[in-house]
């Protein structure tokens, strides 16, 4: 069982990126995105329930990022718009259940994809 994140890159402030997470083998009730900037702890970004009917966002990205999933394809996406330099981090997708904002609720993690936003 693996998660493979992709779609990161270098973008100018105000630009957009779409991250993808491919799950092989299965998918999980909760799929989440977290990010970790240099010297900082990994932080919650967004999560989505199995049906996609419940989505959650960190206050810092509300209205800016949109999470979605396609269970038929075992894919989760994070559309990131109006990117800011402070969004620069390694972004990780994760699968699990429980309290969606806690890293401990996720038992499988992807390898991360680097997002760099230049000013």
mmCIF file with all atom_site columns, C-alpha atoms in Angstrom:
data_model
loop_
_atom_site.group_PDB
_atom_site.id
_atom_site.type_symbol
_atom_site.label_atom_id
_atom_site.label_alt_id
_atom_site.label_comp_id
_atom_site.label_asym_id
_atom_site.label_entity_id
_atom_site.label_seq_id
_atom_site.pdbx_PDB_ins_code
_atom_site.Cartn_x
_atom_site.Cartn_y
_atom_site.Cartn_z
_atom_site.occupancy
_atom_site.B_iso_or_equiv
_atom_site.pdbx_formal_charge
_atom_site.auth_seq_id
_atom_site.auth_comp_id
_atom_site.auth_asym_id
_atom_site.auth_atom_id
_atom_site.pdbx_PDB_model_num
ATOM 1   C CA . UNK A 1 1   ? 0.000   0.000  0.000  1.00 0.00 ? 1   UNK A CA 1
ATOM 2   C CA . UNK A 1 2   ? 1.530   3.273  -1.100 1.00 0.00 ? 2   UNK A CA 1
ATOM 3   C CA . UNK A 1 3   ? 0.716   6.908  -1.538 1.00 0.00 ? 3   UNK A CA 1
ATOM 4   C CA . UNK A 1 4   ? 2.478   8.851  -4.258 1.00 0.00 ? 4   UNK A CA 1
ATOM 5   C CA . UNK A 1 5   ? 2.265   12.634 -4.215 1.00 0.00 ? 5   UNK A CA 1
ATOM 6   C CA . UNK A 1 6   ? 3.064   14.711 -7.269 1.00 0.00 ? 6   UNK A CA 1
ATOM 7   C CA . UNK A 1 7   ? 2.437   18.080 -8.843 1.00 0.00 ? 7   UNK A CA 1
ATOM 8   C CA . UNK A 1 8   ? 4.735   20.277 -6.813 1.00 0.00 ? 8   UNK A CA 1
ATOM 9   C CA . UNK A 1 9   ? 7.089   22.784 -8.353 1.00 0.00 ? 9   UNK A CA 1
ATOM 10  C CA . UNK A 1 10  ? 8.267   26.358 -8.463 1.00 0.00 ? 10  UNK A CA 1
ATOM 11  C CA . UNK A 1 11  ? 5.621   29.008 -9.005 1.00 0.00 ? 11  UNK A CA 1
ATOM 12  C CA . UNK A 1 12  ? 5.434   32.764 -8.637 1.00 0.00 ? 12  UNK A CA 1
ATOM 13  C CA . UNK A 1 13  ? 3.303   34.330 -5.970 1.00 0.00 ? 13  UNK A CA 1
ATOM 14  C CA . UNK A 1 14  ? -0.297  34.473 -7.113 1.00 0.00 ? 14  UNK A CA 1
ATOM 15  C CA . UNK A 1 15  ? 0.071   31.370 -9.225 1.00 0.00 ? 15  UNK A CA 1
ATOM 16  C CA . UNK A 1 16  ? -1.602  27.998 -8.931 1.00 0.00 ? 16  UNK A CA 1
ATOM 17  C CA . UNK A 1 17  ? -0.612  24.378 -8.589 1.00 0.00 ? 17  UNK A CA 1
ATOM 18  C CA . UNK A 1 18  ? -2.590  21.175 -8.410 1.00 0.00 ? 18  UNK A CA 1
ATOM 19  C CA . UNK A 1 19  ? -1.195  18.422 -6.245 1.00 0.00 ? 19  UNK A CA 1
ATOM 20  C CA . UNK A 1 20  ? -2.189  14.831 -6.840 1.00 0.00 ? 20  UNK A CA 1
ATOM 21  C CA . UNK A 1 21  ? -1.966  11.817 -4.568 1.00 0.00 ? 21  UNK A CA 1
ATOM 22  C CA . UNK A 1 22  ? -2.239  8.347  -6.045 1.00 0.00 ? 22  UNK A CA 1
ATOM 23  C CA . UNK A 1 23  ? -3.138  5.523  -3.685 1.00 0.00 ? 23  UNK A CA 1
ATOM 24  C CA . UNK A 1 24  ? -2.176  2.043  -4.722 1.00 0.00 ? 24  UNK A CA 1
ATOM 25  C CA . UNK A 1 25  ? -3.856  -0.940 -3.169 1.00 0.00 ? 25  UNK A CA 1
ATOM 26  C CA . UNK A 1 26  ? -6.618  0.826  -1.331 1.00 0.00 ? 26  UNK A CA 1
ATOM 27  C CA . UNK A 1 27  ? -7.864  4.131  -0.077 1.00 0.00 ? 27  UNK A CA 1
ATOM 28  C CA . UNK A 1 28  ? -8.868  5.372  3.346  1.00 0.00 ? 28  UNK A CA 1
ATOM 29  C CA . UNK A 1 29  ? -11.858 7.003  4.935  1.00 0.00 ? 29  UNK A CA 1
ATOM 30  C CA . UNK A 1 30  ? -9.939  10.222 5.505  1.00 0.00 ? 30  UNK A CA 1
ATOM 31  C CA . UNK A 1 31  ? -7.419  11.505 3.057  1.00 0.00 ? 31  UNK A CA 1
ATOM 32  C CA . UNK A 1 32  ? -5.413  14.487 4.101  1.00 0.00 ? 32  UNK A CA 1
ATOM 33  C CA . UNK A 1 33  ? -2.758  16.916 3.031  1.00 0.00 ? 33  UNK A CA 1
ATOM 34  C CA . UNK A 1 34  ? -0.138  18.207 5.407  1.00 0.00 ? 34  UNK A CA 1
ATOM 35  C CA . UNK A 1 35  ? 2.862   20.430 4.821  1.00 0.00 ? 35  UNK A CA 1
ATOM 36  C CA . UNK A 1 36  ? 6.195   21.004 6.444  1.00 0.00 ? 36  UNK A CA 1
ATOM 37  C CA . UNK A 1 37  ? 8.340   24.075 5.960  1.00 0.00 ? 37  UNK A CA 1
ATOM 38  C CA . UNK A 1 38  ? 12.043  24.077 6.844  1.00 0.00 ? 38  UNK A CA 1
ATOM 39  C CA . UNK A 1 39  ? 12.548  24.262 10.570 1.00 0.00 ? 39  UNK A CA 1
ATOM 40  C CA . UNK A 1 40  ? 8.852   23.903 11.304 1.00 0.00 ? 40  UNK A CA 1
ATOM 41  C CA . UNK A 1 41  ? 6.593   21.090 12.391 1.00 0.00 ? 41  UNK A CA 1
ATOM 42  C CA . UNK A 1 42  ? 4.358   19.290 9.961  1.00 0.00 ? 42  UNK A CA 1
ATOM 43  C CA . UNK A 1 43  ? 0.991   21.022 9.890  1.00 0.00 ? 43  UNK A CA 1
ATOM 44  C CA . UNK A 1 44  ? -2.485  20.122 8.759  1.00 0.00 ? 44  UNK A CA 1
ATOM 45  C CA . UNK A 1 45  ? -3.635  21.663 5.478  1.00 0.00 ? 45  UNK A CA 1
ATOM 46  C CA . UNK A 1 46  ? -6.800  19.888 4.393  1.00 0.00 ? 46  UNK A CA 1
ATOM 47  C CA . UNK A 1 47  ? -8.749  16.658 4.677  1.00 0.00 ? 47  UNK A CA 1
ATOM 48  C CA . UNK A 1 48  ? -11.650 14.992 2.918  1.00 0.00 ? 48  UNK A CA 1
ATOM 49  C CA . UNK A 1 49  ? -14.012 12.221 3.924  1.00 0.00 ? 49  UNK A CA 1
ATOM 50  C CA . UNK A 1 50  ? -14.726 9.098  1.922  1.00 0.00 ? 50  UNK A CA 1
ATOM 51  C CA . UNK A 1 51  ? -17.738 10.499 0.093  1.00 0.00 ? 51  UNK A CA 1
ATOM 52  C CA . UNK A 1 52  ? -16.173 13.894 -0.357 1.00 0.00 ? 52  UNK A CA 1
ATOM 53  C CA . UNK A 1 53  ? -19.126 15.353 1.477  1.00 0.00 ? 53  UNK A CA 1
ATOM 54  C CA . UNK A 1 54  ? -16.983 16.623 4.316  1.00 0.00 ? 54  UNK A CA 1
ATOM 55  C CA . UNK A 1 55  ? -13.948 18.747 3.709  1.00 0.00 ? 55  UNK A CA 1
ATOM 56  C CA . UNK A 1 56  ? -11.769 20.527 6.213  1.00 0.00 ? 56  UNK A CA 1
ATOM 57  C CA . UNK A 1 57  ? -9.177  23.235 5.833  1.00 0.00 ? 57  UNK A CA 1
ATOM 58  C CA . UNK A 1 58  ? -6.631  24.974 7.976  1.00 0.00 ? 58  UNK A CA 1
ATOM 59  C CA . UNK A 1 59  ? -7.615  28.581 8.557  1.00 0.00 ? 59  UNK A CA 1
ATOM 60  C CA . UNK A 1 60  ? -4.535  29.692 6.667  1.00 0.00 ? 60  UNK A CA 1
ATOM 61  C CA . UNK A 1 61  ? -5.725  28.115 3.401  1.00 0.00 ? 61  UNK A CA 1
ATOM 62  C CA . UNK A 1 62  ? -9.503  28.470 3.555  1.00 0.00 ? 62  UNK A CA 1
ATOM 63  C CA . UNK A 1 63  ? -10.806 29.965 0.364  1.00 0.00 ? 63  UNK A CA 1
ATOM 64  C CA . UNK A 1 64  ? -7.442  29.427 -1.284 1.00 0.00 ? 64  UNK A CA 1
ATOM 65  C CA . UNK A 1 65  ? -7.093  25.634 -1.500 1.00 0.00 ? 65  UNK A CA 1
ATOM 66  C CA . UNK A 1 66  ? -9.644  23.051 -2.565 1.00 0.00 ? 66  UNK A CA 1
ATOM 67  C CA . UNK A 1 67  ? -9.418  19.337 -1.813 1.00 0.00 ? 67  UNK A CA 1
ATOM 68  C CA . UNK A 1 68  ? -11.186 16.675 -3.838 1.00 0.00 ? 68  UNK A CA 1
ATOM 69  C CA . UNK A 1 69  ? -11.038 12.934 -4.381 1.00 0.00 ? 69  UNK A CA 1
ATOM 70  C CA . UNK A 1 70  ? -11.919 10.362 -7.017 1.00 0.00 ? 70  UNK A CA 1
ATOM 71  C CA . UNK A 1 71  ? -12.405 7.003  -5.326 1.00 0.00 ? 71  UNK A CA 1
ATOM 72  C CA . UNK A 1 72  ? -12.787 5.185  -8.648 1.00 0.00 ? 72  UNK A CA 1
ATOM 73  C CA . UNK A 1 73  ? -9.236  6.216  -9.476 1.00 0.00 ? 73  UNK A CA 1
ATOM 74  C CA . UNK A 1 74  ? -7.922  6.150  -5.884 1.00 0.00 ? 74  UNK A CA 1
ATOM 75  C CA . UNK A 1 75  ? -6.813  9.750  -6.285 1.00 0.00 ? 75  UNK A CA 1
ATOM 76  C CA . UNK A 1 76  ? -6.891  12.810 -4.058 1.00 0.00 ? 76  UNK A CA 1
ATOM 77  C CA . UNK A 1 77  ? -6.196  16.308 -5.293 1.00 0.00 ? 77  UNK A CA 1
ATOM 78  C CA . UNK A 1 78  ? -5.311  19.650 -3.770 1.00 0.00 ? 78  UNK A CA 1
ATOM 79  C CA . UNK A 1 79  ? -5.947  22.663 -5.950 1.00 0.00 ? 79  UNK A CA 1
ATOM 80  C CA . UNK A 1 80  ? -3.881  25.557 -4.653 1.00 0.00 ? 80  UNK A CA 1
ATOM 81  C CA . UNK A 1 81  ? -4.648  29.048 -5.909 1.00 0.00 ? 81  UNK A CA 1
ATOM 82  C CA . UNK A 1 82  ? -3.290  32.503 -5.108 1.00 0.00 ? 82  UNK A CA 1
ATOM 83  C CA . UNK A 1 83  ? -0.134  30.954 -3.753 1.00 0.00 ? 83  UNK A CA 1
ATOM 84  C CA . UNK A 1 84  ? 2.007   32.937 -1.350 1.00 0.00 ? 84  UNK A CA 1
ATOM 85  C CA . UNK A 1 85  ? 5.656   32.576 -0.365 1.00 0.00 ? 85  UNK A CA 1
ATOM 86  C CA . UNK A 1 86  ? 4.508   31.320 3.035  1.00 0.00 ? 86  UNK A CA 1
ATOM 87  C CA . UNK A 1 87  ? 2.899   28.341 1.303  1.00 0.00 ? 87  UNK A CA 1
ATOM 88  C CA . UNK A 1 88  ? 6.386   27.089 0.473  1.00 0.00 ? 88  UNK A CA 1
ATOM 89  C CA . UNK A 1 89  ? 6.814   23.642 2.020  1.00 0.00 ? 89  UNK A CA 1
ATOM 90  C CA . UNK A 1 90  ? 6.969   19.958 1.323  1.00 0.00 ? 90  UNK A CA 1
ATOM 91  C CA . UNK A 1 91  ? 3.410   18.744 0.941  1.00 0.00 ? 91  UNK A CA 1
ATOM 92  C CA . UNK A 1 92  ? 2.465   15.253 2.073  1.00 0.00 ? 92  UNK A CA 1
ATOM 93  C CA . UNK A 1 93  ? -0.662  13.276 1.424  1.00 0.00 ? 93  UNK A CA 1
ATOM 94  C CA . UNK A 1 94  ? -1.828  10.780 4.023  1.00 0.00 ? 94  UNK A CA 1
ATOM 95  C CA . UNK A 1 95  ? -4.526  8.204  4.593  1.00 0.00 ? 95  UNK A CA 1
ATOM 96  C CA . UNK A 1 96  ? -6.273  7.326  7.841  1.00 0.00 ? 96  UNK A CA 1
ATOM 97  C CA . UNK A 1 97  ? -9.308  7.996  10.000 1.00 0.00 ? 97  UNK A CA 1
ATOM 98  C CA . UNK A 1 98  ? -10.254 9.835  13.144 1.00 0.00 ? 98  UNK A CA 1
ATOM 99  C CA . UNK A 1 99  ? -9.396  13.381 14.078 1.00 0.00 ? 99  UNK A CA 1
ATOM 100 C CA . UNK A 1 100 ? -8.583  14.799 10.668 1.00 0.00 ? 100 UNK A CA 1
ATOM 101 C CA . UNK A 1 101 ? -6.264  17.573 11.883 1.00 0.00 ? 101 UNK A CA 1
ATOM 102 C CA . UNK A 1 102 ? -3.906  15.260 13.776 1.00 0.00 ? 102 UNK A CA 1
ATOM 103 C CA . UNK A 1 103 ? -0.917  13.629 12.110 1.00 0.00 ? 103 UNK A CA 1
ATOM 104 C CA . UNK A 1 104 ? -1.434  10.663 14.454 1.00 0.00 ? 104 UNK A CA 1
ATOM 105 C CA . UNK A 1 105 ? -4.775  9.922  12.785 1.00 0.00 ? 105 UNK A CA 1
ATOM 106 C CA . UNK A 1 106 ? -2.994  9.001  9.565  1.00 0.00 ? 106 UNK A CA 1
ATOM 107 C CA . UNK A 1 107 ? -1.129  5.722  9.281  1.00 0.00 ? 107 UNK A CA 1
ATOM 108 C CA . UNK A 1 108 ? 0.097   5.899  5.707  1.00 0.00 ? 108 UNK A CA 1
ATOM 109 C CA . UNK A 1 109 ? 2.064   8.786  4.239  1.00 0.00 ? 109 UNK A CA 1
ATOM 110 C CA . UNK A 1 110 ? 3.305   9.660  0.811  1.00 0.00 ? 110 UNK A CA 1
ATOM 111 C CA . UNK A 1 111 ? 6.853   10.767 0.155  1.00 0.00 ? 111 UNK A CA 1
ATOM 112 C CA . UNK A 1 112 ? 6.059   14.471 -0.194 1.00 0.00 ? 112 UNK A CA 1
ATOM 113 C CA . UNK A 1 113 ? 6.265   16.922 -3.045 1.00 0.00 ? 113 UNK A CA 1
ATOM 114 C CA . UNK A 1 114 ? 8.069   20.257 -2.856 1.00 0.00 ? 114 UNK A CA 1
ATOM 115 C CA . UNK A 1 115 ? 6.129   23.451 -3.445 1.00 0.00 ? 115 UNK A CA 1
ATOM 116 C CA . UNK A 1 116 ? 8.162   26.623 -3.737 1.00 0.00 ? 116 UNK A CA 1
ATOM 117 C CA . UNK A 1 117 ? 6.489   29.992 -4.158 1.00 0.00 ? 117 UNK A CA 1
ATOM 118 C CA . UNK A 1 118 ? 8.716   32.872 -5.162 1.00 0.00 ? 118 UNK A CA 1
ATOM 119 C CA . UNK A 1 119 ? 7.895   36.469 -4.352 1.00 0.00 ? 119 UNK A CA 1
#
